[in-house]
mmCIF file of C-alpha atoms in Angstrom:
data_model
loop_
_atom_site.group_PDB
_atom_site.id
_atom_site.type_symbol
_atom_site.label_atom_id
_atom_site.label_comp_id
_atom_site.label_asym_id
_atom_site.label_seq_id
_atom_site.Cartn_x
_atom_site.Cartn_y
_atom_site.Cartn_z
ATOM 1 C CA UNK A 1 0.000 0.000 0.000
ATOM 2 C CA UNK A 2 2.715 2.578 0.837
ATOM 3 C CA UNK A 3 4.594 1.839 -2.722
ATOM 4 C CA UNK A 4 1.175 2.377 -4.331
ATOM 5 C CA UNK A 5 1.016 5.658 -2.290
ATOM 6 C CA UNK A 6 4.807 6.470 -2.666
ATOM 7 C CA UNK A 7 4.486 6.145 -6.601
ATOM 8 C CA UNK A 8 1.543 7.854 -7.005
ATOM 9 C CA UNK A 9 2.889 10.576 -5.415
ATOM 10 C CA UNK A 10 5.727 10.789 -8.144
ATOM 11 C CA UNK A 11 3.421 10.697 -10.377
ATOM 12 C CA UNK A 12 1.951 13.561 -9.642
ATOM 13 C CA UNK A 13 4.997 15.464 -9.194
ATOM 14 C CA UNK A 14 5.818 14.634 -12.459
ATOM 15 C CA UNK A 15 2.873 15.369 -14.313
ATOM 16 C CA UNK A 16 3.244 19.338 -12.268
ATOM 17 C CA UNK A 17 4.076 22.019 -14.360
ATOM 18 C CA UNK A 18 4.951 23.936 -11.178
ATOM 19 C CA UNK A 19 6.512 23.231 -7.574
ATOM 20 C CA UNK A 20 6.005 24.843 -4.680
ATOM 21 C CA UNK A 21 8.973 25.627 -2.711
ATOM 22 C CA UNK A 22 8.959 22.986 -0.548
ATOM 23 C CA UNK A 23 8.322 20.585 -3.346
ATOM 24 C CA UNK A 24 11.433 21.744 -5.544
ATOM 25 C CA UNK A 25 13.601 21.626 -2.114
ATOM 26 C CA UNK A 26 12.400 17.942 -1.664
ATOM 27 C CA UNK A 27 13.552 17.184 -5.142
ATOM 28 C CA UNK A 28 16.780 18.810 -5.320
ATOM 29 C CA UNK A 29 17.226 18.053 -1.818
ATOM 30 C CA UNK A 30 18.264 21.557 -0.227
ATOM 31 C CA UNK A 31 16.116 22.530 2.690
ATOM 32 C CA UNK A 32 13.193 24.609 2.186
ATOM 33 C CA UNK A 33 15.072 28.290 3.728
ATOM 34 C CA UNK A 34 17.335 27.677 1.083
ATOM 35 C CA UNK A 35 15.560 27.115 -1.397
ATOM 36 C CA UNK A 36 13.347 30.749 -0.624
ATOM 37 C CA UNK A 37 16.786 32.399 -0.303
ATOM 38 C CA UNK A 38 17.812 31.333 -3.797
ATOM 39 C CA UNK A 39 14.295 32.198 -4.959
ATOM 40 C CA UNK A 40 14.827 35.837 -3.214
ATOM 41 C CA UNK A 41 18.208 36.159 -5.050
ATOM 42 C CA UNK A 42 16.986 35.663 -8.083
ATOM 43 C CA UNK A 43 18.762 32.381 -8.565
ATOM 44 C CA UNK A 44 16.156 30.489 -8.896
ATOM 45 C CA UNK A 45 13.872 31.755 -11.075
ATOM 46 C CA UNK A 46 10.016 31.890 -9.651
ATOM 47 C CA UNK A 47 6.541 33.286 -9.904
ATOM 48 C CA UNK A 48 4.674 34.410 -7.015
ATOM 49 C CA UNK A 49 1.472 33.209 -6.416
ATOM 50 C CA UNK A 50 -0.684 34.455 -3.350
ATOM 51 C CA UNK A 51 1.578 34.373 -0.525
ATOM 52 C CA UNK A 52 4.145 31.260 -2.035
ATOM 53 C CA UNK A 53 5.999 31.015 -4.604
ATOM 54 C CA UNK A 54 6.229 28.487 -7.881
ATOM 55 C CA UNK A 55 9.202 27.391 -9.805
ATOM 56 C CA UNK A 56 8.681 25.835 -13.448
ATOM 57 C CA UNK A 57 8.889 22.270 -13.928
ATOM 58 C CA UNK A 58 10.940 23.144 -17.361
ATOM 59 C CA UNK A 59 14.004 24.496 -14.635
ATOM 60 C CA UNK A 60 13.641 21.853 -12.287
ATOM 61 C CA UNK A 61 14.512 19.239 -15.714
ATOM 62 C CA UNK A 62 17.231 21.722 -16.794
ATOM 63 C CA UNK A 63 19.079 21.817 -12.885
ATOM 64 C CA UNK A 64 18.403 17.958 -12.745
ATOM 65 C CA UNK A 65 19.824 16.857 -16.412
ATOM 66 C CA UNK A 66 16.383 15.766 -18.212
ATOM 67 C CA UNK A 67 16.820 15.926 -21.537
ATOM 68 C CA UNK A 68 14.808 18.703 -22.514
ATOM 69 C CA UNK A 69 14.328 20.621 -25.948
ATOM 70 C CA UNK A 70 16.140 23.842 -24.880
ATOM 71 C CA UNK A 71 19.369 21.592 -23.346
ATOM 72 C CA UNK A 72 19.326 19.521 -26.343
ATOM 73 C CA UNK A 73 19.593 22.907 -28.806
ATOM 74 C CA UNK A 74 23.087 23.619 -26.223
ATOM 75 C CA UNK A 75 24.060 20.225 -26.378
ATOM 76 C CA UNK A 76 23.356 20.156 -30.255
ATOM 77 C CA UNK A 77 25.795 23.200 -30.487
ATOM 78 C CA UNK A 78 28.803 21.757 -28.937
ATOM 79 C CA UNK A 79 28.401 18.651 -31.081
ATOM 80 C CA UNK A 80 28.817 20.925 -34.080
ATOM 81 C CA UNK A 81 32.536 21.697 -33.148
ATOM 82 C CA UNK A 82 33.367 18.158 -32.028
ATOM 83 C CA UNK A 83 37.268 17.445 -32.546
ATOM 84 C CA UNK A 84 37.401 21.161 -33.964
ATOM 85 C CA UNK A 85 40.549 23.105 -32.567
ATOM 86 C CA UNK A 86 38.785 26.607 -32.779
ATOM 87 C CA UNK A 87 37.166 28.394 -30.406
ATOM 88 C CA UNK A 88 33.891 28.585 -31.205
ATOM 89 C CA UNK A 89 31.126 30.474 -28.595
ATOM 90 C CA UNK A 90 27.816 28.952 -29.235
ATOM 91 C CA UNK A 91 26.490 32.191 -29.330
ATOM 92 C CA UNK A 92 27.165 32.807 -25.655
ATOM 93 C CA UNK A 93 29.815 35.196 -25.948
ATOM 94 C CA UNK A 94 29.514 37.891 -24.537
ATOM 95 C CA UNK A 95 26.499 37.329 -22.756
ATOM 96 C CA UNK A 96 25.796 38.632 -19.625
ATOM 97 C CA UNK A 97 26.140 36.066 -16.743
ATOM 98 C CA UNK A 98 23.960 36.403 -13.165
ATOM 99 C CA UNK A 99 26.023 37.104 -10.316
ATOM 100 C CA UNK A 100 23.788 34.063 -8.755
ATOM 101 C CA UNK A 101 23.508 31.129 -10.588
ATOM 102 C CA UNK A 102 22.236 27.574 -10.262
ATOM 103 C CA UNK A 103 24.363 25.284 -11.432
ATOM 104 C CA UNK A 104 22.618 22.856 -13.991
ATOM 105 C CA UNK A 105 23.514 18.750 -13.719
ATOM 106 C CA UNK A 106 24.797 16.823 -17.015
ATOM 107 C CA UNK A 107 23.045 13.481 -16.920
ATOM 108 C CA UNK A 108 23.832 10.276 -18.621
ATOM 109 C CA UNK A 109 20.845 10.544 -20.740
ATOM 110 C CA UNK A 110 22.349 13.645 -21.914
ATOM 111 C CA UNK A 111 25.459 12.478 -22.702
ATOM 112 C CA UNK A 112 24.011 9.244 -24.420
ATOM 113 C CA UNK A 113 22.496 11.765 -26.647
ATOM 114 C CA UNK A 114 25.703 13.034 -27.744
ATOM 115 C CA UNK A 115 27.825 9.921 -28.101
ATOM 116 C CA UNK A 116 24.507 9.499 -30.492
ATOM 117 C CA UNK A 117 24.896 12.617 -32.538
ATOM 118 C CA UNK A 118 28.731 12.150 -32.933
ATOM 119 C CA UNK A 119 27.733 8.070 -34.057
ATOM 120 C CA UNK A 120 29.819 6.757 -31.618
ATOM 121 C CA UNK A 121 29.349 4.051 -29.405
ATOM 122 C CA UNK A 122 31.727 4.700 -26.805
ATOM 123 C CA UNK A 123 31.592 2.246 -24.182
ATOM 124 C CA UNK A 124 31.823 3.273 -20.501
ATOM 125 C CA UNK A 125 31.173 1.973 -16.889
ATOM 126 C CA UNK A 126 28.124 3.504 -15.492
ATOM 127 C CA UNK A 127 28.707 3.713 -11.871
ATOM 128 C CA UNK A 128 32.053 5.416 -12.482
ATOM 129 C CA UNK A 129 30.305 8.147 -14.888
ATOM 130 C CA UNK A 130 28.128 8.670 -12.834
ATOM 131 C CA UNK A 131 30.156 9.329 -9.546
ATOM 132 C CA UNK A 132 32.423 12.025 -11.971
ATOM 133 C CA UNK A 133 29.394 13.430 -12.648
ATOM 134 C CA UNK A 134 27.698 13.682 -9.029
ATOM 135 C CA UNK A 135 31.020 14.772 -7.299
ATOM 136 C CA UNK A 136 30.940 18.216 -8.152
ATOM 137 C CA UNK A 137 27.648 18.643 -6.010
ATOM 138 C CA UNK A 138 28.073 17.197 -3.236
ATOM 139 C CA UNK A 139 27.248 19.071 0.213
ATOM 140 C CA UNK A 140 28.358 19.215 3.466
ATOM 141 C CA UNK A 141 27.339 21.076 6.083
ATOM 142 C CA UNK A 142 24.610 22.816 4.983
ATOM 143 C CA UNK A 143 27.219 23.919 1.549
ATOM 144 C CA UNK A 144 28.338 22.820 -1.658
ATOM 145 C CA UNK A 145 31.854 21.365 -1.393
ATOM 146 C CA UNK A 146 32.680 23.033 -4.516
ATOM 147 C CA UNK A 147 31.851 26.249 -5.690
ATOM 148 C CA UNK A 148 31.525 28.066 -7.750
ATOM 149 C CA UNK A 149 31.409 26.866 -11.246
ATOM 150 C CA UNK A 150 35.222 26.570 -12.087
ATOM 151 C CA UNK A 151 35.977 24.420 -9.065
ATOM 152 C CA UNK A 152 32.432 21.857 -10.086
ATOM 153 C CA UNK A 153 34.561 22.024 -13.735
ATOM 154 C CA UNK A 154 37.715 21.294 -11.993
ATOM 155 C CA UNK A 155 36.915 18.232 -10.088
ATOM 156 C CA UNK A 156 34.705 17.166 -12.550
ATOM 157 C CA UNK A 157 37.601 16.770 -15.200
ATOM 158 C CA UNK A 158 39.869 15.663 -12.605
ATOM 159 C CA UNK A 159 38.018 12.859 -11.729
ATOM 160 C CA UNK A 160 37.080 11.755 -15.021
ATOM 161 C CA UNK A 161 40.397 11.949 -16.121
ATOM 162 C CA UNK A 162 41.793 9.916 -13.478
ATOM 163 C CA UNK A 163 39.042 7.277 -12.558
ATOM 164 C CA UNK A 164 38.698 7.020 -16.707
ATOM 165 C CA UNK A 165 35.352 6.173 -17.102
ATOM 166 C CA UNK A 166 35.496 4.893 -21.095
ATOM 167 C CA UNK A 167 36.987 2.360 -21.955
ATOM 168 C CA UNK A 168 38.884 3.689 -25.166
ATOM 169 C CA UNK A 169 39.795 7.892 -26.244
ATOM 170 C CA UNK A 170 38.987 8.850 -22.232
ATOM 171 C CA UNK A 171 40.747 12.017 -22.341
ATOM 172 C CA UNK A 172 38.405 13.393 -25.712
ATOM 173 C CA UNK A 173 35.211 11.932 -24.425
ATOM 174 C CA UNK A 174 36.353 13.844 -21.156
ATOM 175 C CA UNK A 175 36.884 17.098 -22.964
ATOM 176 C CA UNK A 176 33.739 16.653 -24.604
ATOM 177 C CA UNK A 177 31.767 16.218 -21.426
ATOM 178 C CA UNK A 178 33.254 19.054 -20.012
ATOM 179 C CA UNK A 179 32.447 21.177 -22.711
ATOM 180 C CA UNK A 180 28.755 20.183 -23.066
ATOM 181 C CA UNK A 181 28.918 20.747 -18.939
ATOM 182 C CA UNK A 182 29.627 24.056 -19.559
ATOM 183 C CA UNK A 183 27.531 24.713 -22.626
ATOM 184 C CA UNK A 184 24.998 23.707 -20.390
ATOM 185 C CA UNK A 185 25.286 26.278 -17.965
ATOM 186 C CA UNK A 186 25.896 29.381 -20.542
ATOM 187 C CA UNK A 187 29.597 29.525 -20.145
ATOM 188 C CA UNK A 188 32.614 29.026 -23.099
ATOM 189 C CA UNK A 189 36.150 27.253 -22.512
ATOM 190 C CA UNK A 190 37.893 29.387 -24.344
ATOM 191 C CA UNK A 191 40.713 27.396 -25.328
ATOM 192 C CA UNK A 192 42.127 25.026 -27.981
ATOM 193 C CA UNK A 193 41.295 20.587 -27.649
ATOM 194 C CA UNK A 194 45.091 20.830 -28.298
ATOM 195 C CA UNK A 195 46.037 22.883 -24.476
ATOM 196 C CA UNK A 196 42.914 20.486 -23.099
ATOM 197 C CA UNK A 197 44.444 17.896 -24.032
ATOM 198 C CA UNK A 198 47.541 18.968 -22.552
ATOM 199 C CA UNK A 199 45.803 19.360 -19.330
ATOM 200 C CA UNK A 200 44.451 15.942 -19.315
ATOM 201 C CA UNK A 201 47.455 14.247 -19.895
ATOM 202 C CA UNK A 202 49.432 16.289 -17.187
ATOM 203 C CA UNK A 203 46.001 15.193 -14.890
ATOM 204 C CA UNK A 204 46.848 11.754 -15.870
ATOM 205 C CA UNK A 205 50.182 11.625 -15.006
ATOM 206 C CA UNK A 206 50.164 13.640 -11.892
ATOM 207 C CA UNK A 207 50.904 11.742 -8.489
ATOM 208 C CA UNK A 208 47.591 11.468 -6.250
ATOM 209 C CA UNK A 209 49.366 13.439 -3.405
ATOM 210 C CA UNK A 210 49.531 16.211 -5.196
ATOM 211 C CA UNK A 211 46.020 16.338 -5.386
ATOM 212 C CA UNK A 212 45.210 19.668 -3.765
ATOM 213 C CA UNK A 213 48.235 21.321 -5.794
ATOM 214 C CA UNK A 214 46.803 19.744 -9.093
ATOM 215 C CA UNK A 215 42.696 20.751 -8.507
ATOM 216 C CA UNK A 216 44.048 24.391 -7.489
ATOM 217 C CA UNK A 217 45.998 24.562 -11.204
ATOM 218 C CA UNK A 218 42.807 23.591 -12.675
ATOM 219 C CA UNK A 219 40.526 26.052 -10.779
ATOM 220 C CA UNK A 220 42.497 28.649 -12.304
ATOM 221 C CA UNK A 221 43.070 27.435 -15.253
ATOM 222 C CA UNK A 222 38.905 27.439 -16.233
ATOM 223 C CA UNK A 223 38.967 30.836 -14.418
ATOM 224 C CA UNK A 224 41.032 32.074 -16.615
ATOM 225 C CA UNK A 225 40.000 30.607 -19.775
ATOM 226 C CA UNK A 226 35.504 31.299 -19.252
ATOM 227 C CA UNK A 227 34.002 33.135 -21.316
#
């Protein structure tokens, strides 16, 4: 009786074209003051309705990695300079950035759909992907263990550099990730697959104890290099 209950209840959440505060903090699992405080920032976009507010189902599926129609058209752009060594904007050059953001998920699904558009059939383990993609937003005390967005890049690359993921051409698929990541959340690497490359390999071959040093290089290294 309680499954029945338990998946009705998703059910209906799905089939919501808006959440209530309290509803989006359940999904995205942030508590409920935190998720008003984004909301009052302007981070979260939302409507007010009486004395509560409502946040679209359409940036709930962006944050969380569905594969929707507007992430597809970013994902779809990125594809188009696959293996190119110029640096190409997207179109999001130049655009303004919010001072408060919320950082949107890459998915599996997501990146299924690209090793689809590129017609390859890269191979990789699942639980592995998945962890290099979960890492970056992880929270402890109440906080993100890495922000903002050049240290969720950093460790994101980082780990799927060194835990490799696929089973053949890690580093590119890695790159390519990254770059969709990125895409994802309005923002340009603006460098050469030739110097990321460079960066993976010196990932690769850099001693685990020099962990901090190595994540600290990379920080900067995306600061330096967004667009």
């Amino acid at each position: 009786m309680l499954n029945y209950i338990s998946k009705c209840n998703n059910n209906f959440m799905q089939d919501k074209k808006f959440y209530h505060i309290p509803e989006f903090a359940r999904i995205m699992d942030l508590s409920r003051i935190e998720v008003f405080r984004k909301v009052k920032s302007g981070e979260i976009p939302a409507r007010k309705s009486g004395k509560s507010y409502q946040i679209s189902r359409d940036f709930a599926d962006q944050i969380e990695g569905v594969l929707t129609g507007k992430n597809k058209k970013i994902l779809d752009d990125v594809i188009k300079v696959y293996k190119s060594d110029e640096i190409v904007d997207f179109g999001l050059k130049n655009r303004p950035v919010p001072v408060h953001r919320f950082t949107k998920k890459i998915s599996t699904d997501q990146i299924d759909y690209v090793l689809e558009k590129i017609g390859n059939d890269a191979k990789y383990n699942p639980a592995i992907l998945q962890n290099c993609l979960n890492t970056p937003f992880l929270r402890g005390q109440r906080r993100e263990l890495y922000d903002p967005l050049e240290e969720k890049a950093a460790i994101m690359f980082y780990l799927l550099i060194k835990n490799r993921p696929f089973y053949q051409q890690n580093a590119e698929f890695s790159i390519l990730i990254l770059r969709c990541f990125l895409g994802l959340n309005a923002r340009v690497l603006n460098t050469t697959s030739q110097r990321m490359q460079k960066l993976a390999d010196w990932i690769a071959q850099s001693d685990s104890e020099f962990y901090s040093a190595v994540m600290s290089s990379c920080v900067i290294f995306f600061k330096n290099h967004f667009d």
